[in-house]
């Protein structure tokens, strides 16, 4: 029996409001509207408790890379649970799925990455990074190298260190964040902040913000730079091609570690195994989560380069850090089954050579819509920037976020799940999306734009 026929929607909604505090949610607003209750997932499709179907344009929350309902994963999980559901990796113990997964990750990462530290989520991965990087510099006899440079509008998670590394000011406003030792520089957001510069010029300018910040802080005080290859939660901000090579040059020139947060971009999203591969950049540390298990079970980790391992392992003593669920055998079994699907179905190459270019071509045409200032996409992650004035393109709506929310709600109504960031719509569908599903996705997105245009006219917003 599914939840939908155990409880009718109205009862579930009432219980939801009474007892369940949702993440990133205006509690009073949700109580008024009631939540949408998902009951079933199959491929790229979701069904809610009223039987309405949606094309899942967000792959859950940027994670269901292999699509919903994959029996290969559920079977692997059940088998592992029957054998050894849980054991820890402390006190000189280990387990077979975690060992095999660590080996598999070493295989699919570039040659200079051969180790992983497991945890339960992307936030925990970034808290791990925070401690490991400072430990690294103290082992090297440079304990003053403590400061992390991050970016405005970056997202690295919701725990104290991860939210501080992130550049989301509304998050900083709650709980006195960021914690000391973290600064934020400009993001490579050409559409929003590039002014009169060409994308390539702006990419260099934005990267050199890092160099200017290192100089301001003093190289002896800077530990690392952390960034997402493509900012996800910040609005699918695809950096100009000049950005990443310049960032790597600056990190080398000033002896600071480069942390590339792969929580969204990892596991095929951008058409390579990792976002760093797509941009040809060598990372020192890579936090991972989401697509590691396609969200079937919670699991994260930090991919550790040989350079960092040589210090933390070879010169270190005990690293006083770890989680109950580090290397959880059942989560690792889910990850292995998930990676096996990605390999068997050639999903990484499929994003690069087939469904990625196919969807991008059709998505780009949405840029002709009177409401769209820019339609961008890389791999299978994209955004539509909405604008009140097509000729001016970058002109903003007066009450930022209002139009994005209207468009997002209409998209749900039309049966396509997209997320709104400011006044843009963003997309990150499962990598298994077929051509027919891509056509349907674009049709629904176009309808959503038309409906939004009509609604804005009705409300006098354009
Ligand atoms: N790094 C990045 C780049 C992320 O996108 C995290 C770390 C944290 O992962 P966990 O597993 O702790 O959530 C994320 C998570 C959104 C949204 O609305 C995005 C995330 C999480 C929740 C909401 O786009 N990304």
Tab-separated table of C-alpha atoms and ligand atoms in Angstrom:
chain	number	residue	atom	x	y	z
A	1	UNK	CA	0.000	0.000	0.000
A	2	UNK	CA	1.340	3.465	-0.807
A	3	UNK	CA	1.129	6.431	1.526
A	4	UNK	CA	-1.541	7.949	-0.712
A	5	UNK	CA	-4.049	5.261	0.031
A	6	UNK	CA	-3.066	4.902	3.655
A	7	UNK	CA	-3.895	8.562	4.336
A	8	UNK	CA	-5.895	10.926	2.184
A	9	UNK	CA	-4.041	14.100	1.119
A	10	UNK	CA	-5.959	16.393	3.480
A	11	UNK	CA	-5.056	14.295	6.526
A	12	UNK	CA	-1.419	14.098	5.527
A	13	UNK	CA	-1.312	17.864	4.999
A	14	UNK	CA	-2.774	18.517	8.429
A	15	UNK	CA	-0.246	16.176	10.074
A	16	UNK	CA	2.557	17.731	8.035
A	17	UNK	CA	1.659	21.195	9.310
A	18	UNK	CA	1.254	20.002	12.883
A	19	UNK	CA	4.508	18.052	13.235
A	20	UNK	CA	6.985	18.362	10.386
A	21	UNK	CA	9.357	21.343	10.225
A	22	UNK	CA	10.548	21.440	6.604
A	23	UNK	CA	14.007	22.657	5.533
A	24	UNK	CA	14.366	26.167	4.050
A	25	UNK	CA	10.679	26.872	4.577
A	26	UNK	CA	8.505	29.771	5.680
A	27	UNK	CA	6.530	27.684	8.180
A	28	UNK	CA	3.503	29.970	8.387
A	29	UNK	CA	3.283	30.333	4.596
A	30	UNK	CA	3.427	26.578	4.108
A	31	UNK	CA	0.804	25.984	6.788
A	32	UNK	CA	-1.532	28.281	4.874
A	33	UNK	CA	-0.985	26.625	1.492
A	34	UNK	CA	-0.308	23.013	2.537
A	35	UNK	CA	2.456	20.923	1.027
A	36	UNK	CA	2.505	18.870	-2.136
A	37	UNK	CA	2.986	15.257	-1.108
A	38	UNK	CA	4.999	13.092	-3.456
A	39	UNK	CA	4.182	9.408	-3.392
A	40	UNK	CA	5.851	7.771	-6.390
A	41	UNK	CA	8.862	8.141	-8.695
A	42	UNK	CA	9.614	6.290	-11.911
A	43	UNK	CA	12.292	7.423	-14.351
A	44	UNK	CA	11.987	11.212	-14.740
A	45	UNK	CA	8.372	11.193	-13.538
A	46	UNK	CA	6.888	11.868	-10.109
A	47	UNK	CA	3.316	11.439	-8.912
A	48	UNK	CA	1.748	13.326	-6.000
A	49	UNK	CA	-0.911	12.157	-3.573
A	50	UNK	CA	-3.668	13.576	-5.797
A	51	UNK	CA	-2.405	11.488	-8.708
A	52	UNK	CA	-0.928	14.461	-10.604
A	53	UNK	CA	2.195	13.652	-12.634
A	54	UNK	CA	5.277	15.864	-12.925
A	55	UNK	CA	8.379	15.743	-15.057
A	56	UNK	CA	11.133	16.041	-12.444
A	57	UNK	CA	13.238	18.807	-13.947
A	58	UNK	CA	15.312	19.081	-10.757
A	59	UNK	CA	16.304	15.397	-10.376
A	60	UNK	CA	14.895	15.460	-6.857
A	61	UNK	CA	17.204	18.162	-5.533
A	62	UNK	CA	20.028	18.001	-8.094
A	63	UNK	CA	20.704	14.402	-7.158
A	64	UNK	CA	18.606	11.710	-8.831
A	65	UNK	CA	21.051	11.369	-11.733
A	66	UNK	CA	19.931	7.854	-12.727
A	67	UNK	CA	16.223	8.663	-12.356
A	68	UNK	CA	13.672	7.354	-9.885
A	69	UNK	CA	12.645	3.792	-9.121
A	70	UNK	CA	15.823	1.966	-10.152
A	71	UNK	CA	15.428	-1.587	-8.904
A	72	UNK	CA	19.181	-2.249	-9.323
A	73	UNK	CA	19.763	0.146	-6.422
A	74	UNK	CA	16.877	-0.948	-4.224
A	75	UNK	CA	17.908	-4.594	-4.638
A	76	UNK	CA	21.552	-3.858	-3.812
A	77	UNK	CA	20.430	-1.969	-0.711
A	78	UNK	CA	18.132	-4.775	0.448
A	79	UNK	CA	20.847	-7.381	-0.077
A	80	UNK	CA	23.398	-5.327	1.835
A	81	UNK	CA	20.950	-4.715	4.668
A	82	UNK	CA	20.262	-8.422	4.960
A	83	UNK	CA	23.979	-9.077	5.214
A	84	UNK	CA	25.334	-6.141	7.242
A	85	UNK	CA	23.055	-3.129	7.435
A	86	UNK	CA	25.479	-1.045	9.469
A	87	UNK	CA	28.896	-1.066	10.931
A	88	UNK	CA	31.312	1.763	11.619
A	89	UNK	CA	34.750	2.488	10.218
A	90	UNK	CA	36.310	3.581	13.494
A	91	UNK	CA	38.685	1.529	15.683
A	92	UNK	CA	40.547	-0.150	12.812
A	93	UNK	CA	37.420	-1.686	11.255
A	94	UNK	CA	36.101	-1.421	7.718
A	95	UNK	CA	33.482	-2.957	5.450
A	96	UNK	CA	33.479	-4.342	1.925
A	97	UNK	CA	31.065	-1.910	0.185
A	98	UNK	CA	32.882	1.172	1.534
A	99	UNK	CA	36.256	-0.274	0.468
A	100	UNK	CA	34.960	-1.109	-3.022
A	101	UNK	CA	33.385	2.326	-3.335
A	102	UNK	CA	36.630	4.051	-2.332
A	103	UNK	CA	38.442	2.014	-5.004
A	104	UNK	CA	35.768	2.840	-7.600
A	105	UNK	CA	36.049	6.557	-6.859
A	106	UNK	CA	39.827	6.368	-7.242
A	107	UNK	CA	39.224	4.764	-10.641
A	108	UNK	CA	36.815	7.395	-12.000
A	109	UNK	CA	38.694	10.421	-10.651
A	110	UNK	CA	41.827	11.823	-12.335
A	111	UNK	CA	45.165	10.136	-11.611
A	112	UNK	CA	46.121	12.558	-8.835
A	113	UNK	CA	43.067	11.578	-6.716
A	114	UNK	CA	43.212	8.225	-4.975
A	115	UNK	CA	41.530	8.609	-1.617
A	116	UNK	CA	38.178	9.503	-0.123
A	117	UNK	CA	36.930	10.465	3.350
A	118	UNK	CA	33.265	9.410	3.677
A	119	UNK	CA	30.483	11.258	5.448
A	120	UNK	CA	26.707	11.590	5.254
A	121	UNK	CA	26.027	14.712	3.181
A	122	UNK	CA	27.463	17.620	1.222
A	123	UNK	CA	27.379	19.836	4.311
A	124	UNK	CA	29.360	17.316	6.307
A	125	UNK	CA	31.776	17.029	3.396
A	126	UNK	CA	32.439	20.762	3.564
A	127	UNK	CA	32.827	20.721	7.336
A	128	UNK	CA	35.359	17.944	6.761
A	129	UNK	CA	37.149	20.130	4.211
A	130	UNK	CA	37.248	23.003	6.678
A	131	UNK	CA	39.015	20.909	9.307
A	132	UNK	CA	41.224	18.908	6.935
A	133	UNK	CA	42.601	21.985	5.195
A	134	UNK	CA	43.581	23.699	8.444
A	135	UNK	CA	45.070	20.443	9.709
A	136	UNK	CA	47.061	20.179	6.445
A	137	UNK	CA	48.636	23.608	6.867
A	138	UNK	CA	49.436	23.086	10.531
A	139	UNK	CA	51.167	19.786	9.689
A	140	UNK	CA	53.248	21.699	7.156
A	141	UNK	CA	54.297	24.132	9.885
A	142	UNK	CA	52.203	26.982	8.501
A	143	UNK	CA	49.409	27.279	11.053
A	144	UNK	CA	48.778	30.915	10.109
A	145	UNK	CA	47.325	29.748	6.785
A	146	UNK	CA	43.758	29.577	8.070
A	147	UNK	CA	41.489	31.798	5.984
A	148	UNK	CA	39.110	30.327	3.418
A	149	UNK	CA	38.196	32.480	0.483
A	150	UNK	CA	34.808	31.646	-0.921
A	151	UNK	CA	32.277	33.417	-3.127
A	152	UNK	CA	29.214	35.543	-2.702
A	153	UNK	CA	26.113	33.576	-3.657
A	154	UNK	CA	27.994	30.266	-3.470
A	155	UNK	CA	26.293	27.344	-1.710
A	156	UNK	CA	28.179	24.773	0.312
A	157	UNK	CA	25.563	23.466	2.751
A	158	UNK	CA	23.696	24.293	5.913
A	159	UNK	CA	25.916	23.290	8.849
A	160	UNK	CA	27.855	26.028	10.609
A	161	UNK	CA	31.081	25.797	8.606
A	162	UNK	CA	29.325	24.958	5.318
A	163	UNK	CA	26.839	27.835	5.618
A	164	UNK	CA	29.714	30.152	6.507
A	165	UNK	CA	31.688	29.018	3.460
A	166	UNK	CA	28.573	29.640	1.386
A	167	UNK	CA	27.841	33.175	0.371
A	168	UNK	CA	24.100	33.261	1.011
A	169	UNK	CA	23.461	36.392	3.053
A	170	UNK	CA	19.993	35.377	4.316
A	171	UNK	CA	21.635	32.292	5.837
A	172	UNK	CA	24.391	34.391	7.392
A	173	UNK	CA	21.755	36.566	9.005
A	174	UNK	CA	20.535	33.662	11.130
A	175	UNK	CA	23.022	32.383	13.698
A	176	UNK	CA	25.743	35.044	13.412
A	177	UNK	CA	27.519	33.609	10.391
A	178	UNK	CA	29.995	33.460	8.830
A	179	UNK	CA	32.279	32.168	11.543
A	180	UNK	CA	35.677	33.921	11.643
A	181	UNK	CA	38.299	33.070	9.036
A	182	UNK	CA	36.104	33.094	5.925
A	183	UNK	CA	35.826	35.859	3.335
A	184	UNK	CA	33.746	36.078	0.173
A	185	UNK	CA	34.642	37.473	-3.235
A	186	UNK	CA	32.617	38.229	-6.387
A	187	UNK	CA	31.036	35.413	-8.373
A	188	UNK	CA	31.657	34.825	-12.117
A	189	UNK	CA	28.073	35.809	-12.964
A	190	UNK	CA	28.469	37.470	-16.338
A	191	UNK	CA	24.750	37.905	-17.075
A	192	UNK	CA	24.073	39.663	-13.783
A	193	UNK	CA	27.342	41.399	-13.004
A	194	UNK	CA	29.500	41.440	-16.126
A	195	UNK	CA	28.666	45.018	-17.089
A	196	UNK	CA	30.286	46.039	-20.379
A	197	UNK	CA	32.999	43.373	-20.254
A	198	UNK	CA	32.964	40.426	-22.675
A	199	UNK	CA	32.395	37.062	-20.930
A	200	UNK	CA	36.081	36.186	-21.339
A	201	UNK	CA	37.279	39.513	-19.932
A	202	UNK	CA	34.846	39.205	-17.062
A	203	UNK	CA	36.002	35.627	-16.322
A	204	UNK	CA	39.566	36.893	-15.865
A	205	UNK	CA	38.382	39.870	-13.806
A	206	UNK	CA	36.329	37.643	-11.494
A	207	UNK	CA	39.202	35.157	-11.070
A	208	UNK	CA	41.616	38.005	-10.257
A	209	UNK	CA	39.296	39.022	-7.442
A	210	UNK	CA	40.803	35.963	-5.756
A	211	UNK	CA	44.310	37.273	-6.303
A	212	UNK	CA	43.354	40.710	-4.974
A	213	UNK	CA	41.788	39.100	-1.892
A	214	UNK	CA	44.903	36.960	-1.253
A	215	UNK	CA	47.025	40.078	-1.491
A	216	UNK	CA	44.726	41.931	0.885
A	217	UNK	CA	44.778	39.129	3.467
A	218	UNK	CA	48.442	38.190	2.985
A	219	UNK	CA	49.346	34.880	1.367
A	220	UNK	CA	50.695	33.585	4.694
A	221	UNK	CA	47.172	33.736	6.123
A	222	UNK	CA	45.196	32.083	3.324
A	223	UNK	CA	44.481	28.348	3.440
A	224	UNK	CA	42.201	27.644	0.493
A	225	UNK	CA	39.768	28.837	-2.108
A	226	UNK	CA	36.476	26.952	-2.374
A	227	UNK	CA	33.986	27.138	-5.241
A	228	UNK	CA	31.418	25.160	-7.185
A	229	UNK	CA	32.415	24.483	-10.828
A	230	UNK	CA	28.963	25.831	-11.766
A	231	UNK	CA	27.020	27.508	-8.961
A	232	UNK	CA	23.828	25.515	-8.528
A	233	UNK	CA	21.632	26.908	-5.762
A	234	UNK	CA	22.961	30.376	-6.618
A	235	UNK	CA	21.137	30.174	-9.957
A	236	UNK	CA	23.094	27.880	-12.301
A	237	UNK	CA	25.870	30.358	-12.861
A	238	UNK	CA	28.077	28.971	-15.619
A	239	UNK	CA	31.454	30.730	-15.459
A	240	UNK	CA	33.136	32.075	-18.594
A	241	UNK	CA	35.726	29.634	-20.001
A	242	UNK	CA	38.578	31.910	-18.908
A	243	UNK	CA	37.639	31.663	-15.231
A	244	UNK	CA	38.823	28.263	-13.995
A	245	UNK	CA	42.298	28.139	-15.603
A	246	UNK	CA	43.037	31.546	-14.082
A	247	UNK	CA	41.807	30.365	-10.662
A	248	UNK	CA	44.167	27.370	-10.769
A	249	UNK	CA	47.063	29.613	-11.800
A	250	UNK	CA	46.376	31.948	-8.876
A	251	UNK	CA	46.117	29.109	-6.341
A	252	UNK	CA	49.477	27.730	-7.525
A	253	UNK	CA	51.147	31.125	-7.595
A	254	UNK	CA	50.095	31.867	-4.010
A	255	UNK	CA	50.385	28.401	-2.485
A	256	UNK	CA	46.765	27.926	-1.485
A	257	UNK	CA	44.630	24.809	-1.806
A	258	UNK	CA	41.838	24.653	-4.372
A	259	UNK	CA	38.629	23.017	-3.169
A	260	UNK	CA	36.174	22.276	-5.980
A	261	UNK	CA	32.732	21.548	-4.561
A	262	UNK	CA	31.334	18.754	-6.741
A	263	UNK	CA	28.156	18.133	-4.751
A	264	UNK	CA	25.987	19.161	-7.715
A	265	UNK	CA	28.412	18.909	-10.644
A	266	UNK	CA	29.818	15.471	-9.744
A	267	UNK	CA	28.747	12.202	-11.342
A	268	UNK	CA	28.007	13.273	-14.879
A	269	UNK	CA	25.959	16.437	-14.508
A	270	UNK	CA	28.244	18.565	-16.688
A	271	UNK	CA	29.190	15.833	-19.179
A	272	UNK	CA	32.318	14.605	-17.357
A	273	UNK	CA	32.549	12.544	-14.207
A	274	UNK	CA	33.330	15.736	-12.303
A	275	UNK	CA	32.894	19.460	-12.920
A	276	UNK	CA	36.635	19.960	-12.459
A	277	UNK	CA	37.213	17.603	-15.422
A	278	UNK	CA	34.805	19.636	-17.564
A	279	UNK	CA	36.813	22.782	-16.835
A	280	UNK	CA	40.189	21.029	-17.089
A	281	UNK	CA	41.169	22.039	-13.573
A	282	UNK	CA	43.078	19.937	-11.058
A	283	UNK	CA	41.446	20.117	-7.626
A	284	UNK	CA	43.212	19.507	-4.319
A	285	UNK	CA	39.993	18.480	-2.545
A	286	UNK	CA	36.513	17.713	-3.915
A	287	UNK	CA	33.474	17.457	-1.677
A	288	UNK	CA	30.885	15.063	-3.154
A	289	UNK	CA	27.326	13.913	-2.262
A	290	UNK	CA	23.975	13.902	-4.134
A	291	UNK	CA	24.762	12.075	-7.428
A	292	UNK	CA	27.090	9.702	-5.549
A	293	UNK	CA	24.003	7.651	-4.611
A	294	UNK	CA	21.541	9.507	-6.880
A	295	UNK	CA	19.919	10.435	-3.566
A	296	UNK	CA	18.671	6.897	-2.921
A	297	UNK	CA	20.418	7.031	0.442
A	298	UNK	CA	22.281	9.909	2.085
A	299	UNK	CA	26.024	9.788	1.534
A	300	UNK	CA	28.814	12.281	0.974
A	301	UNK	CA	32.570	12.362	0.950
A	302	UNK	CA	35.688	14.363	0.257
A	303	UNK	CA	37.927	13.255	-2.602
A	304	UNK	CA	41.487	13.799	-1.433
A	305	UNK	CA	44.346	14.435	-3.861
A	306	UNK	CA	47.716	12.743	-3.434
A	307	UNK	CA	49.199	16.138	-2.545
A	308	UNK	CA	46.915	16.532	0.482
A	309	UNK	CA	47.046	12.831	1.381
A	310	UNK	CA	50.841	12.957	1.428
A	311	UNK	CA	50.641	15.445	4.285
A	312	UNK	CA	47.507	14.397	6.179
A	313	UNK	CA	48.315	10.681	6.007
A	314	UNK	CA	52.090	10.515	5.779
A	315	UNK	CA	52.940	13.363	8.132
A	316	UNK	CA	49.839	13.320	10.294
A	317	UNK	CA	48.941	11.550	13.472
A	318	UNK	CA	45.309	10.870	14.358
A	319	UNK	CA	42.806	13.078	12.462
A	320	UNK	CA	40.187	13.673	15.148
A	321	UNK	CA	37.252	13.806	12.781
A	322	UNK	CA	34.565	11.390	11.601
A	323	UNK	CA	30.917	10.488	11.673
A	324	UNK	CA	28.871	7.515	12.844
A	325	UNK	CA	27.809	7.041	9.239
A	326	UNK	CA	31.235	7.516	7.603
A	327	UNK	CA	31.488	4.667	5.089
A	328	UNK	CA	27.988	3.339	5.901
A	329	UNK	CA	27.885	-0.086	4.191
A	330	UNK	CA	24.302	0.179	2.949
A	331	UNK	CA	24.799	3.698	1.574
A	332	UNK	CA	28.025	2.523	-0.057
A	333	UNK	CA	26.132	-0.396	-1.650
A	334	UNK	CA	23.609	2.114	-3.030
A	335	UNK	CA	26.469	4.248	-4.393
A	336	UNK	CA	28.129	1.251	-6.063
A	337	UNK	CA	24.862	0.198	-7.719
A	338	UNK	CA	24.282	3.799	-8.817
A	339	UNK	CA	27.774	4.148	-10.303
A	340	UNK	CA	27.315	0.796	-12.053
A	341	UNK	CA	24.177	2.176	-13.754
A	342	UNK	CA	25.981	5.385	-14.767
A	343	UNK	CA	28.758	3.278	-16.320
A	344	UNK	CA	26.555	0.618	-17.912
A	345	UNK	CA	24.285	3.188	-19.523
A	346	UNK	CA	27.178	5.464	-20.460
A	347	UNK	CA	25.383	8.405	-18.859
A	348	UNK	CA	28.444	10.651	-18.615
A	349	UNK	CA	29.183	10.425	-22.348
A	350	UNK	CA	25.446	10.629	-23.027
A	351	UNK	CA	25.271	14.017	-21.304
A	352	UNK	CA	28.353	15.231	-23.158
A	353	UNK	CA	27.514	13.961	-26.657
A	354	UNK	CA	23.823	13.197	-26.863
A	355	UNK	CA	21.113	14.396	-24.472
A	356	UNK	CA	23.157	17.408	-23.289
A	357	UNK	CA	23.575	18.980	-26.764
A	358	UNK	CA	20.055	17.846	-27.738
A	359	UNK	CA	18.407	19.613	-24.815
A	360	UNK	CA	20.717	22.642	-25.017
A	361	UNK	CA	19.749	23.326	-28.615
A	362	UNK	CA	16.042	23.341	-27.733
A	363	UNK	CA	16.525	25.138	-24.415
A	364	UNK	CA	18.527	27.900	-26.132
A	365	UNK	CA	15.548	28.620	-28.395
A	366	UNK	CA	13.544	29.551	-25.290
A	367	UNK	CA	15.888	32.543	-25.233
A	368	UNK	CA	13.733	34.012	-28.030
A	369	UNK	CA	10.745	34.263	-25.701
A	370	UNK	CA	9.850	37.886	-24.815
A	371	UNK	CA	10.302	37.103	-21.104
A	372	UNK	CA	13.763	35.508	-21.365
A	373	UNK	CA	16.968	37.546	-21.130
A	374	UNK	CA	19.269	34.535	-21.349
A	375	UNK	CA	18.804	30.767	-21.753
A	376	UNK	CA	21.997	28.991	-20.690
A	377	UNK	CA	22.936	25.353	-20.263
A	378	UNK	CA	26.032	23.208	-19.718
A	379	UNK	CA	25.712	19.435	-19.686
A	380	UNK	CA	22.284	18.926	-18.150
A	381	UNK	CA	22.111	21.970	-15.928
A	382	UNK	CA	20.529	25.187	-17.101
A	383	UNK	CA	18.749	28.445	-16.354
A	384	UNK	CA	16.309	30.888	-17.899
A	385	UNK	CA	16.873	34.480	-16.780
A	386	UNK	CA	13.544	36.289	-16.838
A	387	UNK	CA	13.500	39.956	-17.785
A	388	UNK	CA	10.789	42.618	-17.932
A	389	UNK	CA	12.334	44.185	-21.003
A	390	UNK	CA	13.728	42.024	-23.749
A	391	UNK	CA	15.784	44.688	-25.525
A	392	UNK	CA	17.481	45.676	-22.274
A	393	UNK	CA	17.957	41.966	-21.378
A	394	UNK	CA	19.479	42.481	-17.978
A	395	UNK	CA	16.830	44.785	-16.657
A	396	UNK	CA	15.443	43.475	-13.373
A	397	UNK	CA	11.894	43.167	-12.103
A	398	UNK	CA	11.042	45.596	-9.321
A	399	UNK	CA	10.280	43.146	-6.492
A	400	UNK	CA	13.085	40.604	-6.960
A	401	UNK	CA	11.922	37.007	-6.619
A	402	UNK	CA	8.229	37.637	-7.086
A	403	UNK	CA	8.162	36.861	-10.805
A	404	UNK	CA	10.426	33.834	-10.340
A	405	UNK	CA	7.990	32.413	-7.797
A	406	UNK	CA	4.997	33.032	-10.078
A	407	UNK	CA	6.795	31.224	-12.918
A	408	UNK	CA	7.873	28.361	-10.635
A	409	UNK	CA	4.318	27.836	-9.384
A	410	UNK	CA	2.973	27.855	-12.945
A	411	UNK	CA	5.619	25.339	-13.943
A	412	UNK	CA	4.452	22.967	-11.197
A	413	UNK	CA	0.870	23.545	-12.334
A	414	UNK	CA	1.904	22.596	-15.863
A	415	UNK	CA	3.534	19.404	-14.611
A	416	UNK	CA	7.194	20.418	-14.884
A	417	UNK	CA	9.305	20.825	-11.770
A	418	UNK	CA	11.747	23.701	-12.062
A	419	UNK	CA	13.164	25.749	-9.220
A	420	UNK	CA	13.185	29.550	-9.012
A	421	UNK	CA	16.270	31.505	-7.981
A	422	UNK	CA	15.663	35.239	-7.813
A	423	UNK	CA	13.788	35.823	-11.104
A	424	UNK	CA	15.251	32.909	-12.978
A	425	UNK	CA	14.065	29.340	-13.517
A	426	UNK	CA	16.620	26.598	-13.156
A	427	UNK	CA	16.786	23.057	-14.422
A	428	UNK	CA	18.775	19.928	-13.587
A	429	UNK	CA	16.913	16.839	-14.832
A	430	UNK	CA	17.945	13.174	-14.433
A	431	UNK	CA	20.734	12.173	-16.835
A	432	UNK	CA	18.489	9.401	-18.170
A	433	UNK	CA	16.145	11.946	-19.806
A	434	UNK	CA	15.153	10.649	-23.258
A	435	UNK	CA	14.814	12.794	-26.370
A	436	UNK	CA	11.018	12.523	-26.168
A	437	UNK	CA	11.085	13.581	-22.526
A	438	UNK	CA	13.403	16.472	-23.420
A	439	UNK	CA	10.885	17.599	-26.062
A	440	UNK	CA	8.098	17.407	-23.497
A	441	UNK	CA	10.228	19.300	-20.971
A	442	UNK	CA	10.842	22.139	-23.434
A	443	UNK	CA	7.167	22.205	-24.429
A	444	UNK	CA	6.135	22.547	-20.780
A	445	UNK	CA	8.815	25.180	-20.123
A	446	UNK	CA	7.596	27.198	-23.131
A	447	UNK	CA	4.011	26.933	-21.908
A	448	UNK	CA	5.151	28.075	-18.473
A	449	UNK	CA	6.822	31.128	-20.021
A	450	UNK	CA	3.643	31.959	-21.974
A	451	UNK	CA	1.488	31.500	-18.878
A	452	UNK	CA	3.871	33.619	-16.809
A	453	UNK	CA	3.848	36.343	-19.458
A	454	UNK	CA	0.044	36.380	-19.418
A	455	UNK	CA	-0.064	36.414	-15.595
A	456	UNK	CA	2.410	39.313	-15.390
A	457	UNK	CA	0.354	41.305	-17.898
A	458	UNK	CA	-2.805	40.604	-15.929
A	459	UNK	CA	-1.150	41.772	-12.737
A	460	UNK	CA	0.402	44.807	-14.391
A	461	UNK	CA	3.945	43.629	-13.652
A	462	UNK	CA	5.062	44.140	-17.255
B	1	LIG	N1	27.603	21.867	-1.833
B	1	LIG	C1	26.820	22.172	-2.872
B	1	LIG	C2	27.441	22.711	-4.124
B	1	LIG	C3	25.443	21.962	-2.796
B	1	LIG	O1	24.663	22.280	-3.843
B	1	LIG	C4	25.754	21.162	-0.546
B	1	LIG	C5	27.111	21.365	-0.692
B	1	LIG	C6	25.252	20.596	0.752
B	1	LIG	O2	24.819	19.315	0.593
B	1	LIG	P1	23.763	18.656	1.622
B	1	LIG	O3	23.775	17.212	1.236
B	1	LIG	O4	24.287	18.851	2.985
B	1	LIG	O5	22.457	19.351	1.407
B	1	LIG	C7	24.896	21.438	-1.611
B	1	LIG	C8	23.428	21.200	-1.458
B	1	LIG	C9	18.576	24.266	-3.642
B	1	LIG	C10	19.307	23.372	-2.710
B	1	LIG	O6	17.496	24.742	-3.248
B	1	LIG	C11	20.597	22.986	-3.013
B	1	LIG	C12	21.279	22.154	-2.106
B	1	LIG	C13	20.661	21.713	-0.954
B	1	LIG	C14	19.368	22.127	-0.676
B	1	LIG	C15	18.679	22.972	-1.536
B	1	LIG	O7	19.024	24.507	-4.756
B	1	LIG	N2	22.591	21.828	-2.391
